[in-house]
Amino acid sequence: MKKCIAVILSLAAAASANAQTFPAKPIRWIVPYAAGGGSDFLARTVAQTLSTQVAQPVLVDNKPGGNTALAAAETARAPADGYTILSADNGTLVFNPALYKSLSYSPTKDLAPVTLMGKFPMILVVGANSGFASAKDFIAQARAKPGGINYASAGAGSPHHLAMELLKVEAKLFMVHVPYRGAAPALADVVGGQLPAMMVDLAAGSGFIKGGKVRALAVANPTRLPQLPDVPTFAELGYKNVEAAALVGVVVPSATSPEVVNTLNRQIVAAINEPSVRTRMVDFGVEPVGNTPAQYTELLKNETVRWHKLIRDLKITLD
C-alpha cells in the first residue's frame, strides 16, 4: 500500500512539475482546414501572440480533409502532453457524430476541451439583385413557393447548412439545399444570381456585404452585430430559436493532464484577451470568447443536444 501511495505521489509531483515548466518546446497547432479561411486566421492570430507569451514557437499545421475528421483523429492519437493542440469547430465536436454512422475519433472520449476562442455568427444574405428586400419578404416568398427557392451553403453538414435548416424548421419553409466546397464559391454564385440566398459568417461575407454584392437580411445571433447595426436578429423577427454560429475552440488529446490543460487555457485566453488580438478578431468578423474548460464542455453538451435533435428530426446524413 505504501509503495502504491509513493508511486501516486511521484506521478502527481511529476505532472505538477511538467505543468509548471510547460511549454518547454514548440507547440504544434493543427487546423483542420486549408490556409486562408476563418479557422486558419483565428489560429494564426492567437498563435502569434501565444508564441510571444510562452517564448516558444507555435507552429500552425493545416490538415484539411474528412470534414475535419482527419485532423481530429490525428490529434486524438498524438501524445497527451499539451504539445499538440487542435482548432475544433462545432462540425468537429458536435455535428459529425450525428452526421456520420462511424467516425475515426470520438469528440467526447478522445478529445478534451481547452477553451472556446471565438464565435462566427451566421447571417442570412441574398444577392443584391435577388429582389428580396427584407428577411420578412424572403420568408414570405419562400413560404408561398414551397421548393421554389434553392439556397447555397459552404458544404453539407457545415454550420452554414445547418443554420438554414434551423430557419426552415422554425419558419416552416421548404427550400432546396445546394452544397458547395467552401463559403467562397457559394457566395460567388449568390452574387452571380445562380442561387438567391445562403447563410454565411461575417468573416467570409463581410467584403461582399460592404461592397453591396449581397444584402444582409438577418443575423442568427442573440443581439445585433456591431459590424451590422442596422441588420435585425431573427429573434426580433419572431424566430427566437434561430441562433447559429461556427464555434471555434481548442482541444487536446483526452489523456492530457488537467494541470497542462489549465495551463494551456490560461495562456490561450490571455492571448485572446490581448487588445490587439481582440481588435483583429472583431475586425475579421469573429466574436472573441476565451472561457474555461468547464464552460466550454458545458456549451458543447448543450449544443450537442440542440443540433442532434435537428439532425435526427430532418434525417440528415453524410454517409
Short mmCIF file of N, CA and C in Angstrom, two decimals, residues 111-181:
data_model
loop_
_atom_site.label_atom_id
_atom_site.label_comp_id
_atom_site.label_asym_id
_atom_site.label_seq_id
_atom_site.Cartn_x
_atom_site.Cartn_y
_atom_site.Cartn_z
N LEU A 111 -10.99 13.60 -27.12
CA LEU A 111 -10.54 14.99 -27.12
C LEU A 111 -11.04 15.71 -25.87
N ALA A 112 -10.20 16.59 -25.33
CA ALA A 112 -10.55 17.34 -24.12
C ALA A 112 -10.61 18.83 -24.45
N PRO A 113 -11.71 19.51 -24.11
CA PRO A 113 -11.84 20.94 -24.39
C PRO A 113 -10.86 21.78 -23.56
N VAL A 114 -10.29 22.79 -24.20
CA VAL A 114 -9.40 23.74 -23.51
C VAL A 114 -10.10 25.09 -23.37
N THR A 115 -10.52 25.66 -24.49
CA THR A 115 -11.27 26.92 -24.45
C THR A 115 -11.96 27.16 -25.78
N LEU A 116 -13.09 27.84 -25.73
CA LEU A 116 -13.71 28.36 -26.94
C LEU A 116 -13.02 29.68 -27.26
N MET A 117 -12.46 29.78 -28.46
CA MET A 117 -11.75 31.01 -28.83
C MET A 117 -12.71 32.08 -29.34
N GLY A 118 -13.62 31.69 -30.24
CA GLY A 118 -14.49 32.71 -30.81
C GLY A 118 -15.69 32.14 -31.53
N LYS A 119 -16.64 33.03 -31.80
CA LYS A 119 -17.87 32.68 -32.50
C LYS A 119 -17.93 33.42 -33.83
N PHE A 120 -18.37 32.69 -34.86
CA PHE A 120 -18.61 33.29 -36.17
C PHE A 120 -20.12 33.26 -36.40
N PRO A 121 -20.86 34.30 -35.97
CA PRO A 121 -22.32 34.27 -36.12
C PRO A 121 -22.76 34.17 -37.58
N MET A 122 -23.85 33.45 -37.81
CA MET A 122 -24.39 33.27 -39.15
C MET A 122 -25.33 34.41 -39.53
N ILE A 123 -25.30 34.75 -40.81
CA ILE A 123 -26.09 35.85 -41.35
C ILE A 123 -26.83 35.36 -42.60
N LEU A 124 -28.11 35.67 -42.71
CA LEU A 124 -28.86 35.38 -43.92
C LEU A 124 -28.56 36.47 -44.94
N VAL A 125 -28.00 36.08 -46.08
CA VAL A 125 -27.70 37.05 -47.13
C VAL A 125 -28.37 36.61 -48.44
N VAL A 126 -28.69 37.59 -49.27
CA VAL A 126 -29.26 37.33 -50.59
C VAL A 126 -28.48 38.15 -51.61
N GLY A 127 -28.55 37.75 -52.86
CA GLY A 127 -27.90 38.51 -53.91
C GLY A 127 -28.49 39.91 -54.02
N ALA A 128 -27.66 40.86 -54.40
CA ALA A 128 -28.11 42.25 -54.49
C ALA A 128 -29.27 42.41 -55.46
N ASN A 129 -29.32 41.56 -56.48
CA ASN A 129 -30.38 41.65 -57.49
C ASN A 129 -31.43 40.54 -57.34
N SER A 130 -31.50 39.95 -56.14
CA SER A 130 -32.43 38.83 -55.93
C SER A 130 -33.88 39.27 -55.82
N GLY A 131 -34.09 40.53 -55.49
CA GLY A 131 -35.47 41.03 -55.36
C GLY A 131 -36.02 40.94 -53.95
N PHE A 132 -35.24 40.36 -53.02
CA PHE A 132 -35.70 40.26 -51.63
C PHE A 132 -35.29 41.52 -50.87
N ALA A 133 -36.27 42.22 -50.32
CA ALA A 133 -36.00 43.50 -49.66
C ALA A 133 -35.69 43.35 -48.18
N SER A 134 -36.20 42.27 -47.57
CA SER A 134 -36.03 42.09 -46.12
C SER A 134 -36.15 40.61 -45.80
N ALA A 135 -35.81 40.27 -44.55
CA ALA A 135 -35.95 38.88 -44.13
C ALA A 135 -37.41 38.46 -44.14
N LYS A 136 -38.31 39.35 -43.72
CA LYS A 136 -39.74 39.03 -43.73
C LYS A 136 -40.21 38.75 -45.15
N ASP A 137 -39.72 39.54 -46.09
CA ASP A 137 -40.07 39.34 -47.51
C ASP A 137 -39.55 38.00 -48.00
N PHE A 138 -38.31 37.69 -47.66
CA PHE A 138 -37.71 36.41 -48.08
C PHE A 138 -38.51 35.24 -47.53
N ILE A 139 -38.82 35.28 -46.24
CA ILE A 139 -39.56 34.19 -45.61
C ILE A 139 -40.95 34.06 -46.21
N ALA A 140 -41.60 35.18 -46.45
CA ALA A 140 -42.95 35.15 -47.03
C ALA A 140 -42.93 34.53 -48.41
N GLN A 141 -41.96 34.90 -49.24
CA GLN A 141 -41.90 34.35 -50.59
C GLN A 141 -41.52 32.86 -50.58
N ALA A 142 -40.61 32.50 -49.68
CA ALA A 142 -40.23 31.09 -49.58
C ALA A 142 -41.41 30.24 -49.11
N ARG A 143 -42.19 30.78 -48.20
CA ARG A 143 -43.35 30.07 -47.69
C ARG A 143 -44.43 29.94 -48.77
N ALA A 144 -44.54 30.95 -49.62
CA ALA A 144 -45.57 30.95 -50.68
C ALA A 144 -45.21 30.02 -51.84
N LYS A 145 -43.91 29.69 -51.95
CA LYS A 145 -43.45 28.84 -53.06
C LYS A 145 -42.63 27.68 -52.52
N PRO A 146 -43.28 26.69 -51.88
CA PRO A 146 -42.53 25.56 -51.33
C PRO A 146 -41.68 24.87 -52.40
N GLY A 147 -40.38 24.75 -52.13
CA GLY A 147 -39.47 24.12 -53.09
C GLY A 147 -39.06 25.01 -54.22
N GLY A 148 -39.54 26.24 -54.23
CA GLY A 148 -39.25 27.14 -55.34
C GLY A 148 -37.98 27.95 -55.16
N ILE A 149 -37.40 27.89 -53.98
CA ILE A 149 -36.16 28.64 -53.71
C ILE A 149 -35.05 27.67 -53.31
N ASN A 150 -33.91 27.74 -54.00
CA ASN A 150 -32.74 26.97 -53.63
C ASN A 150 -31.80 27.85 -52.80
N TYR A 151 -31.03 27.24 -51.92
CA TYR A 151 -30.06 28.02 -51.15
C TYR A 151 -28.71 27.33 -51.17
N ALA A 152 -27.67 28.13 -51.13
CA ALA A 152 -26.30 27.63 -51.14
C ALA A 152 -25.79 27.44 -49.72
N SER A 153 -24.74 26.64 -49.58
CA SER A 153 -24.05 26.53 -48.30
C SER A 153 -22.58 26.27 -48.54
N ALA A 154 -21.79 26.41 -47.49
CA ALA A 154 -20.35 26.17 -47.57
C ALA A 154 -20.03 24.68 -47.61
N GLY A 155 -21.04 23.83 -47.51
CA GLY A 155 -20.83 22.39 -47.56
C GLY A 155 -21.87 21.66 -46.74
N ALA A 156 -22.18 20.45 -47.14
CA ALA A 156 -23.14 19.64 -46.39
C ALA A 156 -22.61 19.38 -44.99
N GLY A 157 -23.44 19.65 -43.98
CA GLY A 157 -23.04 19.45 -42.60
C GLY A 157 -22.29 20.61 -42.00
N SER A 158 -22.10 21.68 -42.74
CA SER A 158 -21.41 22.87 -42.22
C SER A 158 -22.36 23.68 -41.35
N PRO A 159 -21.82 24.56 -40.49
CA PRO A 159 -22.70 25.45 -39.72
C PRO A 159 -23.61 26.29 -40.61
N HIS A 160 -23.12 26.65 -41.80
CA HIS A 160 -23.91 27.44 -42.75
C HIS A 160 -25.14 26.64 -43.21
N HIS A 161 -24.92 25.38 -43.51
CA HIS A 161 -26.00 24.49 -43.94
C HIS A 161 -27.03 24.32 -42.83
N LEU A 162 -26.56 23.95 -41.65
CA LEU A 162 -27.49 23.64 -40.56
C LEU A 162 -28.19 24.88 -40.04
N ALA A 163 -27.56 26.04 -40.16
CA ALA A 163 -28.24 27.29 -39.76
C ALA A 163 -29.46 27.53 -40.63
N MET A 164 -29.34 27.29 -41.94
CA MET A 164 -30.50 27.48 -42.82
C MET A 164 -31.55 26.40 -42.57
N GLU A 165 -31.12 25.18 -42.27
CA GLU A 165 -32.08 24.13 -41.93
C GLU A 165 -32.86 24.50 -40.67
N LEU A 166 -32.18 25.12 -39.72
CA LEU A 166 -32.85 25.57 -38.50
C LEU A 166 -33.89 26.64 -38.82
N LEU A 167 -33.55 27.59 -39.70
CA LEU A 167 -34.52 28.60 -40.11
C LEU A 167 -35.71 27.95 -40.82
N LYS A 168 -35.44 26.97 -41.66
CA LYS A 168 -36.52 26.28 -42.37
C LYS A 168 -37.52 25.66 -41.39
N VAL A 169 -36.99 25.04 -40.35
CA VAL A 169 -37.87 24.40 -39.35
C VAL A 169 -38.67 25.45 -38.59
N GLU A 170 -37.98 26.49 -38.11
CA GLU A 170 -38.64 27.49 -37.28
C GLU A 170 -39.65 28.33 -38.06
N ALA A 171 -39.36 28.59 -39.34
CA ALA A 171 -40.26 29.42 -40.15
C ALA A 171 -41.19 28.58 -41.02
N LYS A 172 -41.06 27.24 -40.90
CA LYS A 172 -41.91 26.31 -41.67
C LYS A 172 -41.76 26.55 -43.17
N LEU A 173 -40.51 26.43 -43.64
CA LEU A 173 -40.19 26.64 -45.04
C LEU A 173 -39.73 25.34 -45.68
N PHE A 174 -39.89 25.24 -46.99
CA PHE A 174 -39.31 24.14 -47.75
C PHE A 174 -38.45 24.75 -48.85
N MET A 175 -37.14 24.63 -48.69
CA MET A 175 -36.18 25.11 -49.68
C MET A 175 -35.19 24.00 -49.99
N VAL A 176 -34.57 24.07 -51.16
CA VAL A 176 -33.66 23.02 -51.62
C VAL A 176 -32.21 23.43 -51.36
N HIS A 177 -31.47 22.53 -50.73
CA HIS A 177 -30.07 22.79 -50.38
C HIS A 177 -29.14 22.46 -51.53
N VAL A 178 -28.20 23.39 -51.83
CA VAL A 178 -27.17 23.17 -52.85
C VAL A 178 -25.81 23.38 -52.17
N PRO A 179 -25.12 22.30 -51.79
CA PRO A 179 -23.85 22.45 -51.08
C PRO A 179 -22.69 22.77 -52.02
N TYR A 180 -21.75 23.55 -51.52
CA TYR A 180 -20.53 23.90 -52.25
C TYR A 180 -19.32 23.45 -51.44
N ARG A 181 -18.15 23.56 -52.03
CA ARG A 181 -16.90 23.26 -51.32
C ARG A 181 -16.32 24.55 -50.75
#
